[in-house]
Amino acid sequence: MNEMAKEELTLNQLAKEIYAGAGGMENVQSVVHCMTRVRMSVRDDAKVDQAKLKSIPGVLGVVDDEQLQVIIGPGKVNKVAKEMVDLAGVELGEELPHGTGKDLVNAKAAEMKAAQKAKQKKSPIKAVLKDISNIFVPMIPAFVGSGLIAGVAAIMANLITAGTLDAATWQQFVDVLNILKNGMFTYLVIYTGINSAQVFGANPTLGGVIGAVVMLTGMNPDAPIKNLFTGDALAAGQGGIIGVIFAVWLLSIIEKKLHQIIPDAIDIIITPMVSLLVVGLLEIFLIMPLAGFISNGMVGGINWVLSVGGAFSGFVLGALFLPMVMFGLHQILTPIHIQMIGETGMTLLLPILAMAGAGQVGAALALWIKLRKDKELTEMIKGALPVGILGIGEPLIYGVTLPLGRPFVTACVGGGIGGAVIGAIGGVGAIAIGPSGAALIPLIANGRWWGYVLGLLAAYAGGFVATYFFGIPKDKLAEQQLAETTVSAEPMVENKVAAHAIDVFTAVAQGDVHPLEDAADPVFAEKKMGEGYFVEPTSNEIFAPVAGKVSTIFPTKHAIGITTDSGLEVLLHMGINTVELEGQPFEILVTEGQHVTPETKVATADLAAIKAAGKGISMMVLVTNMNDVETYVLEKTGKVTATTEVFKAKTK
């Protein structure tokens, strides 16, 4: 098909053709774009027809790497991506509709599961976080519903304990609510086992059984199973949620291996029995005892922290409590609570530990404000926040902060800040062990509820501030900024190019200038993005390649768009595949709308970090609207200093 025919496709037609080549709209998970490419997450790679995509008029190339990437070129790519999401009725980055009757939480789970199965390069940490999200996001509706019931029951129970409500009248109401609540939280390990098995590809029912093992329901209390490390009796729940996930991961490996070696005739008998036996024994005699051993080892450390007292103790305990819960290590604190209540009539430890959940509330508020365009995330936060305020933290932890990684850490910092405030005030104790959050206020002893409330407010604020400034994942922030800039850029008028103007281009860094065909990336080498050159830099300082106005700075900092006074659209692309580095090696020194010259330092690039990440350091300079160029010439190659004239282009 000739170039004239290529130009005849409308944005709507181009968007539909891309969907068709990607296996249909139903096969596309989500759509975003970068400076030059429409990036799609797909549900089934096998349905993608790359040959068809490459043949579409207006498509400059196709890359199947972390995502399915269709190269359109700057200036047009945002319009094509916007047309694609408009056809689907969603926003950039949101999941496209798939099937019927799915609410936002289930849609999120499907997205995470598809991402887990996709053939993508990703770090082990990101892979673990994806798995955690896959496991827990489907539980969010049950978490929220049960959590609200648990919160109401907690308030009533604590008011009964405090003597505000009459037990004879209200206790049965509390018992009924607790029965409903326990249907979720008592058997959380079983649901975790089932969902973990679905994520890792094991039999879901076997996964549920593996989760149930940590409950030790068949153990004789008069002759308990001994901890191999300490000789003490095993306690139900040791190993926690993380132990269950690890055990089910082992189950998936063993089960898949057995399916390969066991004859089909006896596979249905031998494989589940051997899988359950091997993993169950490992869970009982290794995973749970190991967690118990760690728990016992932590007792001395916790007692020392408590002996130090004050703000230090409060911060350490408030910050570390949630990680302890995840590993099932929090049970070692129950005897300490009981001992404190027996000796002094109250536990000074519980109000401090309650700050951990408050930190999660503050972190969720920051995520809500900072990532307000992410409708799935904000909907989950809206449902989980009231539950978290009432002291039920699971929806926020497992559905929001932990799958995102960094916000979980900053939320723990917020919990530490709240704990430090309570520790500094001193004397803030609870008369009984009960749920935390706002529900614990009636149990605070000696009228010092005000100290507990100050701690809650400090934890909310600490979690909010730490997350707002340090805890937002860069990829999520990039999606947010991309959605905002794309929407604001849509009404802009096409740039007009002055006739017969000459633009002089310079080396953007000290190093070696090369013609574009020498580039390591075939997309650049085949000049699908436009004509130009690149510099292999020997200095971290990066300068503007031409005089003009900064039109675009991509959120991941790896690319800058400049429009010359004559109207040429120039792309400075720093490195090869550096979009995956999420901006870490780069510092941008200019702002959008700023006028620059070849003497303007626009960025610094940590070349060593880029190389260490396995990415190329080539600084690409491209004229992307070549249809407006009459002639061009690369005048100089080889070693140059920054700002040396190397390339000229004349407009038509």
XYZ file of C-alpha atoms in Angstrom:
652
model
C 0.000 0.000 0.000
C 1.512 3.384 -0.952
C 2.095 6.377 1.326
C -0.913 8.261 -0.025
C -3.187 5.385 0.907
C -1.636 5.287 4.355
C -2.611 8.866 5.025
C -6.246 8.194 4.205
C -6.972 6.205 7.390
C -8.858 8.234 9.962
C -7.984 8.010 13.656
C -11.121 5.938 14.188
C -10.175 3.492 11.440
C -6.584 3.238 12.665
C -7.744 2.529 16.215
C -10.098 -0.220 15.005
C -7.377 -1.793 12.848
C -4.973 -1.872 15.794
C -7.615 -3.545 17.952
C -8.180 -6.127 15.214
C -4.467 -6.902 14.959
C -4.214 -7.196 18.737
C -6.794 -9.981 18.735
C -9.892 -7.829 19.083
C -10.889 -5.270 21.674
C -11.829 -8.067 24.068
C -8.208 -9.268 24.023
C -6.823 -5.868 25.037
C -6.433 -5.368 28.780
C -5.531 -1.689 28.863
C -4.145 1.068 26.624
C -1.563 3.743 27.439
C 1.017 5.508 25.319
C 4.494 6.962 25.560
C 6.142 9.538 23.324
C 5.975 7.369 20.216
C 4.106 4.116 20.905
C 0.681 2.844 21.811
C 1.316 0.367 24.628
C -1.218 -2.394 25.232
C -1.499 -5.100 27.874
C -3.160 -8.093 26.220
C -4.986 -11.017 27.731
C -3.743 -13.708 25.329
C -0.491 -13.239 23.397
C -1.437 -16.050 21.023
C -4.276 -13.962 19.568
C -1.989 -11.113 18.519
C -1.286 -10.928 14.767
C 1.956 -8.963 14.489
C 2.061 -9.244 10.709
C -1.386 -7.682 10.492
C -0.393 -4.892 12.858
C 2.738 -4.088 10.853
C 0.716 -3.873 7.635
C -1.702 -1.260 8.991
C -1.320 2.107 7.239
C 0.148 4.558 9.742
C 1.873 1.878 11.874
C 5.653 2.320 11.774
C 6.557 -0.871 13.595
C 5.610 -3.365 16.316
C 7.547 -4.373 19.437
C 6.422 -7.263 21.655
C 8.354 -6.790 24.883
C 6.916 -5.925 28.300
C 3.769 -4.870 26.487
C 2.502 -5.019 22.943
C 3.858 -1.765 21.492
C 2.573 -0.313 18.224
C 4.788 2.487 16.945
C 2.811 5.463 15.614
C 5.168 8.389 16.165
C 5.024 11.524 18.321
C 2.265 14.035 17.770
C -0.137 11.368 16.536
C 0.290 8.575 19.076
C -1.657 10.353 21.828
C -4.592 10.887 19.452
C -4.650 7.251 18.366
C -4.457 6.029 21.972
C -7.232 8.419 22.979
C -9.391 7.194 20.111
C -8.792 3.595 21.196
C -9.882 4.171 24.792
C -12.825 6.279 23.629
C -14.000 3.341 21.495
C -13.817 1.141 24.581
C -15.504 3.697 26.840
C -12.654 3.889 29.353
C -9.802 6.223 30.252
C -6.120 5.711 29.497
C -4.698 2.997 31.725
C -8.110 1.674 32.768
C -9.127 -1.892 32.064
C -11.239 -2.365 28.952
C -14.610 -4.083 29.406
C -14.421 -7.849 29.157
C -17.520 -9.988 29.440
C -20.490 -8.926 31.555
C -21.408 -8.536 35.197
C -17.914 -7.732 36.487
C -17.515 -5.112 39.161
C -14.398 -3.022 39.533
C -12.726 -5.346 41.993
C -13.125 -8.418 39.806
C -11.922 -6.417 36.815
C -8.821 -5.468 38.741
C -8.207 -9.089 39.637
C -8.524 -10.144 35.987
C -6.082 -7.435 34.968
C -3.489 -8.523 37.514
C -3.896 -12.183 36.611
C -3.428 -11.473 32.910
C -0.355 -9.397 33.683
C 1.077 -12.247 35.739
C 0.726 -14.694 32.886
C 1.991 -12.331 30.198
C 5.512 -12.856 28.948
C 7.011 -9.751 30.427
C 10.398 -8.858 31.843
C 9.941 -7.753 35.427
C 11.844 -7.672 38.660
C 11.280 -10.372 41.308
C 9.859 -7.754 43.677
C 7.297 -6.585 41.121
C 6.394 -10.188 40.370
C 5.765 -10.872 44.058
C 3.637 -7.753 44.381
C 1.629 -8.776 41.310
C 1.002 -12.168 42.884
C -0.108 -10.580 46.143
C -2.533 -8.373 44.265
C -3.882 -11.351 42.310
C -4.445 -13.232 45.540
C -6.142 -10.554 47.618
C -7.949 -8.171 45.275
C -10.762 -10.697 44.603
C -11.350 -10.793 48.372
C -11.936 -7.039 48.663
C -15.767 -7.171 48.610
C -15.752 -9.784 51.377
C -13.095 -7.840 53.278
C -15.132 -4.649 53.122
C -18.472 -6.246 53.976
C -17.082 -8.357 56.823
C -14.876 -5.507 57.961
C -17.750 -3.085 58.392
C -19.635 -5.714 60.386
C -16.492 -6.370 62.437
C -16.053 -2.643 63.063
C -19.578 -2.228 64.372
C -19.182 -5.356 66.520
C -15.862 -4.047 67.845
C -17.357 -0.715 68.908
C -20.264 -2.463 70.645
C -17.980 -5.007 72.339
C -15.618 -2.330 73.569
C -18.510 -0.241 74.883
C -19.774 -3.319 76.736
C -16.319 -3.913 78.207
C -16.098 -0.255 79.222
C -19.511 -0.516 80.907
C -21.229 1.968 78.611
C -23.558 -0.672 77.145
C -25.391 -3.337 79.133
C -24.012 -6.800 78.354
C -27.316 -8.575 79.018
C -28.995 -6.469 76.344
C -26.274 -6.115 73.740
C -23.963 -9.129 73.953
C -26.058 -11.385 71.757
C -26.108 -8.729 69.023
C -22.322 -8.642 69.228
C -22.148 -12.440 69.084
C -24.264 -12.560 65.930
C -22.155 -9.905 64.235
C -18.990 -11.747 65.224
C -20.313 -14.977 63.712
C -20.823 -13.150 60.424
C -17.395 -11.496 60.669
C -15.590 -14.719 61.537
C -16.849 -16.357 58.365
C -14.232 -14.222 56.634
C -11.424 -13.553 59.075
C -11.258 -16.882 60.898
C -10.840 -18.751 57.633
C -8.768 -16.137 55.813
C -5.893 -18.603 55.483
C -8.167 -20.969 53.529
C -9.322 -18.262 51.113
C -5.705 -17.184 50.741
C -4.714 -20.757 49.918
C -7.434 -21.080 47.276
C -6.594 -17.793 45.568
C -2.864 -18.468 45.782
C -3.387 -21.783 44.009
C -5.305 -20.039 41.235
C -2.484 -17.522 40.811
C 0.317 -20.104 40.844
C -1.532 -22.671 38.743
C -2.162 -25.295 41.442
C -5.424 -27.057 42.266
C -7.540 -24.470 44.165
C -9.044 -26.979 46.583
C -5.610 -28.349 47.482
C -4.515 -24.754 47.994
C -7.389 -24.262 50.416
C -6.371 -27.373 52.314
C -2.785 -26.127 52.561
C -4.140 -22.864 53.951
C -6.249 -24.738 56.494
C -3.236 -26.726 57.724
C -1.932 -23.724 59.716
C -5.146 -23.817 61.784
C -3.997 -27.175 63.261
C -7.615 -28.293 63.602
C -6.714 -31.971 64.034
C -4.069 -31.514 66.707
C -4.616 -33.062 70.137
C -4.247 -30.206 72.657
C -3.086 -32.700 75.295
C -0.273 -33.931 73.035
C 0.538 -31.029 70.707
C 2.984 -31.187 67.825
C 6.353 -29.836 68.918
C 8.296 -27.020 67.309
C 11.440 -28.657 65.943
C 13.517 -25.573 66.718
C 12.381 -24.783 70.260
C 10.561 -27.858 71.558
C 7.499 -25.766 72.379
C 4.033 -26.657 71.163
C 3.070 -25.334 67.747
C 0.500 -22.563 67.843
C -2.221 -22.197 65.246
C -1.481 -19.478 62.730
C 2.304 -19.542 62.972
C 3.756 -18.617 59.616
C 0.821 -16.366 58.868
C -0.516 -15.384 55.493
C 2.969 -15.202 53.971
C 3.675 -18.757 55.106
C 0.505 -19.982 53.402
C 1.384 -18.204 50.157
C 4.880 -19.692 50.193
C 3.532 -23.186 50.899
C 1.010 -22.985 48.048
C 3.778 -21.795 45.722
C 5.682 -24.957 46.631
C 2.485 -26.936 46.045
C 2.189 -25.539 42.507
C 5.747 -26.599 41.666
C 5.375 -30.111 43.070
C 1.924 -30.658 41.568
C 3.016 -29.598 38.082
C 6.073 -31.834 38.270
C 4.022 -34.820 39.384
C 1.538 -34.278 36.555
C 4.467 -34.698 34.165
C 5.861 -37.922 35.627
C 2.815 -39.758 37.038
C 0.962 -41.963 34.501
C -2.447 -40.611 33.546
C -4.245 -43.692 34.851
C -3.230 -42.986 38.463
C -2.503 -39.262 38.275
C -5.788 -38.240 39.889
C -4.973 -40.458 42.886
C -1.223 -40.109 43.367
C -0.616 -36.448 42.494
C -2.991 -34.788 45.013
C -2.024 -37.231 47.776
C 1.739 -36.814 47.345
C 1.470 -33.047 46.798
C -0.576 -32.561 49.944
C 1.590 -34.896 51.987
C 4.904 -33.314 50.997
C 3.817 -29.691 51.256
C 1.723 -30.274 54.368
C 4.647 -31.877 56.186
C 6.935 -29.042 55.134
C 4.368 -26.566 56.384
C 3.890 -28.250 59.763
C 7.500 -29.193 60.466
C 9.444 -26.395 58.760
C 7.466 -23.273 57.827
C 5.391 -23.014 60.998
C 8.246 -23.955 63.366
C 10.540 -21.487 61.638
C 8.000 -18.708 62.177
C 7.630 -19.805 65.790
C 11.408 -19.801 66.236
C 11.589 -16.265 64.868
C 8.709 -15.240 67.134
C 10.443 -16.532 70.227
C 13.651 -14.862 69.192
C 11.836 -11.557 68.886
C 10.502 -11.631 72.436
C 13.788 -10.440 73.858
C 13.996 -7.644 71.331
C 10.445 -6.494 72.000
C 10.987 -6.535 75.757
C 14.140 -4.452 75.269
C 12.279 -1.967 73.090
C 9.555 -1.716 75.727
C 12.158 -1.161 78.442
C 13.620 1.776 76.539
C 10.170 3.314 76.354
C 9.149 6.703 75.064
C 8.907 7.821 71.475
C 11.608 5.369 70.311
C 9.674 2.336 71.512
C 6.463 3.723 70.066
C 7.979 4.283 66.642
C 9.642 0.865 66.384
C 6.581 -1.075 67.526
C 4.124 0.983 65.485
C 6.204 0.626 62.327
C 6.939 -3.101 62.601
C 3.590 -4.430 63.749
C 1.991 -5.025 60.342
C 4.974 -6.970 58.920
C 4.765 -9.119 62.083
C 1.066 -9.769 61.442
C 1.751 -10.836 57.861
C 4.240 -13.450 59.049
C 2.037 -14.606 61.920
C 4.539 -13.296 64.476
C 2.134 -11.004 66.312
C 0.910 -13.847 68.521
C 3.962 -13.457 70.739
C 2.494 -10.147 71.894
C -0.693 -11.608 73.394
C 1.034 -12.913 76.556
C 2.659 -9.497 76.971
C -0.774 -7.822 76.785
C -2.196 -10.252 79.337
C 0.762 -9.816 81.690
C 0.475 -6.011 81.515
C -3.277 -6.072 82.182
C -2.787 -8.470 85.083
C -0.057 -6.366 86.685
C -1.246 -2.812 85.995
C -4.850 -3.111 84.850
C -4.053 -2.050 81.310
C -1.788 -2.799 78.349
C 0.373 0.105 77.186
C 1.341 -1.917 74.119
C -2.012 -2.237 72.346
C -2.636 1.488 71.669
C 0.829 1.768 70.131
C 0.293 -1.264 67.887
C -3.081 0.141 66.820
C -1.222 2.981 65.110
C -0.088 0.591 62.365
C -3.597 0.447 60.933
C -3.955 4.218 61.215
C -0.843 4.648 59.085
C -2.546 2.594 56.391
C -5.524 4.955 56.477
C -3.270 7.967 55.935
C -1.446 6.231 53.084
C -4.735 5.340 51.394
C -5.887 8.953 51.564
C -2.663 10.064 49.866
C -3.092 7.459 47.131
C -6.681 8.555 46.599
C -5.655 12.182 46.082
C -2.472 11.546 44.118
C -3.902 8.826 41.827
C -7.462 10.130 41.535
C -7.611 9.229 37.820
C -7.207 5.527 38.675
C -10.879 4.760 39.159
C -10.432 1.105 40.143
C -7.980 2.040 42.880
C -10.050 4.926 44.191
C -13.188 2.779 44.288
C -11.376 0.180 46.395
C -10.027 2.871 48.696
C -13.484 4.381 49.164
C -14.816 0.998 50.225
C -11.902 0.118 52.490
C -11.315 3.448 54.267
C -14.305 3.304 56.666
C -13.307 -0.232 57.571
C -9.728 0.852 58.208
C -10.819 3.743 60.418
C -12.795 1.237 62.509
C -9.650 -0.833 62.990
C -10.034 -3.543 60.334
C -6.938 -3.086 58.195
C -6.985 -6.091 55.869
C -8.829 -4.419 52.949
C -6.361 -1.527 52.864
C -3.297 -3.699 53.415
C -3.979 -6.570 51.042
C -6.077 -4.710 48.471
C -4.348 -1.339 48.253
C -0.955 -0.666 49.847
C 0.795 -4.041 49.817
C 0.182 -4.799 46.102
C 1.642 -1.384 45.255
C 4.735 -2.045 47.367
C 6.072 1.365 48.307
C 2.861 2.688 49.949
C 2.926 -0.240 52.380
C 6.344 0.886 53.616
C 5.349 4.535 53.967
C 2.132 3.465 55.722
C 4.272 1.579 58.254
C 6.290 4.778 58.731
C 3.016 6.564 59.479
C 2.208 3.893 62.050
C 5.605 4.468 63.615
C 4.939 8.212 63.855
C 1.631 7.595 65.608
C 3.308 5.114 67.951
C 6.040 7.646 68.715
C 3.419 10.234 69.720
C 1.666 7.808 72.073
C 5.005 6.659 73.478
C 6.047 10.244 74.097
C 2.757 11.090 75.858
C 3.024 7.979 78.040
C 0.425 6.276 80.173
C -1.967 5.570 77.270
C -3.214 2.035 77.886
C -6.179 -0.219 77.075
C -8.067 -2.098 79.780
C -8.639 -5.126 77.524
C -7.470 -6.676 74.266
C -9.817 -5.530 71.528
C -9.949 -4.264 67.951
C -7.930 -1.162 67.186
C -8.658 2.011 65.235
C -11.394 4.339 66.429
C -13.154 1.325 67.968
C -10.484 1.127 70.696
C -11.280 4.567 72.143
C -13.828 3.245 74.706
C -11.183 0.889 76.146
C -8.528 3.540 76.837
C -7.877 3.681 80.577
C -7.844 6.580 83.042
C -9.503 9.094 80.743
C -6.420 9.358 78.540
C -8.407 8.726 75.374
C -7.225 12.131 74.153
C -3.654 10.797 73.961
C -4.836 7.862 71.873
C -6.753 10.179 69.535
C -3.679 12.379 69.123
C -1.736 9.254 68.175
C -4.372 8.298 65.606
C -4.275 11.758 64.052
C -0.456 11.688 63.977
C -0.492 8.265 62.278
C -3.049 9.440 59.737
C -0.946 12.528 58.997
C 2.345 10.615 59.011
C 1.071 7.940 56.636
C -0.422 10.607 54.376
C 2.683 12.802 54.162
C 5.151 9.917 53.804
C 3.068 8.350 51.041
C 2.187 11.579 49.240
C 5.827 12.606 48.870
C 7.716 9.285 48.890
C 5.280 6.400 48.505
C 3.576 6.832 45.125
C 4.827 4.149 42.682
C 6.486 5.851 39.727
C 4.652 3.790 37.133
C 1.297 4.728 38.666
C 2.296 8.375 38.839
C 3.405 8.259 35.207
C 0.005 6.850 34.180
C -1.705 9.640 36.116
C 0.402 12.372 34.529
C 0.017 10.796 31.112
C -3.760 10.771 31.393
C -3.796 14.404 32.501
C -1.389 15.680 29.855
C -3.113 13.737 27.086
C -6.522 15.138 27.940
C -5.162 18.680 28.149
C -3.226 18.289 24.911
C -6.115 17.037 22.782
C -7.605 20.429 21.853
C -4.259 21.815 20.695
C -3.945 22.917 17.081
C -1.418 21.289 14.789
C 1.910 23.094 14.696
C 2.520 25.116 11.520
C 5.925 24.889 9.855
C 7.643 27.948 8.397
C 8.758 27.634 4.775
C 12.446 27.349 3.777
C 13.804 27.728 7.282
C 17.099 26.131 8.312
C 17.528 24.582 11.766
C 20.993 23.791 13.087
C 21.351 20.768 15.390
C 24.196 20.109 17.801
C 25.709 17.233 19.771
C 23.702 16.832 22.955
C 26.670 15.548 24.938
C 30.390 15.016 24.773
C 31.096 11.732 23.003
C 30.784 10.194 19.533
C 28.201 11.193 16.921
C 26.782 8.399 14.743
C 24.292 8.223 11.867
C 20.915 6.925 12.859
C 21.297 3.641 10.954
C 24.016 2.605 13.461
C 21.527 2.639 16.340
C 21.119 -0.550 18.387
C 17.326 -0.236 18.379
C 15.897 -1.225 14.958
C 12.996 1.173 15.400
C 15.466 4.062 15.337
C 17.949 2.457 12.939
C 15.256 1.863 10.307
C 14.227 5.517 10.714
C 10.630 4.627 11.457
C 10.454 7.553 13.849
C 12.183 10.074 11.618
C 15.641 11.179 10.515
C 18.432 12.358 12.788
C 21.514 11.122 14.607
C 22.657 9.925 18.008
C 25.496 10.525 20.434
C 27.231 7.845 22.479
C 27.963 10.073 25.472
C 30.999 10.098 27.736
C 29.524 12.760 30.022
C 26.402 12.788 32.147
C 25.464 16.318 31.044
C 22.813 16.443 28.304
C 22.133 19.618 26.303
C 19.313 20.676 23.975
C 19.956 19.548 20.380
C 18.391 22.639 18.818
C 16.881 25.989 19.680
C 13.156 25.931 20.376
C 10.452 25.492 22.993
C 10.153 22.441 25.227
C 6.830 20.946 24.163
C 6.811 17.692 26.142
C 8.626 16.114 29.070
C 7.620 12.517 29.465
C 6.743 11.462 33.055
C 9.481 8.807 33.076
C 12.022 11.522 32.185
C 13.659 9.544 29.385
C 12.388 11.726 26.531
C 11.966 15.431 25.831
C 10.085 16.982 22.914
C 11.237 20.312 21.467
C 9.492 22.382 18.786
C 11.824 24.653 16.854
C 10.889 28.219 15.954
C 10.397 27.040 12.366
C 7.972 24.324 13.491
C 10.097 21.166 13.315
C 9.198 18.601 15.974
C 12.317 17.184 17.583
C 12.527 14.246 19.958
C 15.475 13.818 22.345
C 15.240 10.190 23.454
C 17.774 9.476 26.199
C 18.933 5.854 26.018
C 17.501 2.636 24.604
C 14.531 1.046 26.416
C 15.095 3.433 29.324
C 11.351 3.959 29.769
C 11.544 0.784 31.881
C 13.820 2.565 34.389
C 10.945 4.838 35.481
C 13.067 7.980 35.439
C 15.588 6.898 38.068
C 18.802 7.641 36.099
C 17.583 11.027 34.846
C 17.199 14.504 36.279
C 15.287 16.966 34.092
C 16.547 20.549 34.343
C 13.960 22.307 32.153
C 10.194 22.727 32.188
C 7.514 22.472 29.534
C 7.098 25.762 27.685
C 10.667 26.858 28.384
C 12.715 28.190 25.446
C 16.055 26.418 25.072
C 19.184 26.733 22.950
C 22.015 24.273 22.279
C 23.786 25.828 25.287
C 20.895 24.889 27.591
C 21.589 21.889 29.797
C 18.254 20.033 29.731
C 19.070 16.947 31.818
C 21.659 14.833 33.545
C 21.836 11.104 32.892
C 23.534 8.594 35.197
C 25.281 6.627 32.452
C 26.681 4.045 34.888
C 23.211 3.303 36.264
C 21.766 2.973 32.761
C 24.491 0.504 31.791
C 24.086 -1.407 35.050
C 20.407 -1.849 34.224
C 21.354 -3.415 30.889
C 20.074 -0.502 28.787
C 21.761 1.455 25.997
C 23.071 4.973 26.650
C 22.644 6.321 23.095
C 21.174 9.822 23.075
C 18.848 9.823 20.065
C 17.899 13.054 18.264
C 15.043 12.695 15.771
C 13.077 15.047 13.540
C 9.684 13.387 13.672
C 7.707 15.503 11.169
C 9.926 14.681 8.188
C 7.068 15.388 5.787
C 7.828 19.063 6.427
C 11.582 18.682 5.719
C 12.933 19.458 2.271
C 16.610 18.590 2.812
C 18.796 17.435 5.675
C 22.439 16.518 6.157
C 24.537 14.958 8.902
C 27.638 17.144 8.648
C 29.843 15.592 11.302
C 30.375 12.188 12.936
C 32.961 10.863 15.364
C 34.275 12.486 18.537
C 32.732 15.815 19.463
C 32.250 18.084 22.411
C 28.774 19.091 23.556
C 27.072 21.822 21.493
C 29.171 21.073 18.375
C 27.114 21.615 15.172
C 26.488 18.219 13.524
C 23.192 18.266 11.570
C 21.063 20.664 9.515
C 17.488 20.455 8.275
C 15.657 22.757 5.871
C 11.883 22.984 5.805
C 9.820 22.834 2.620
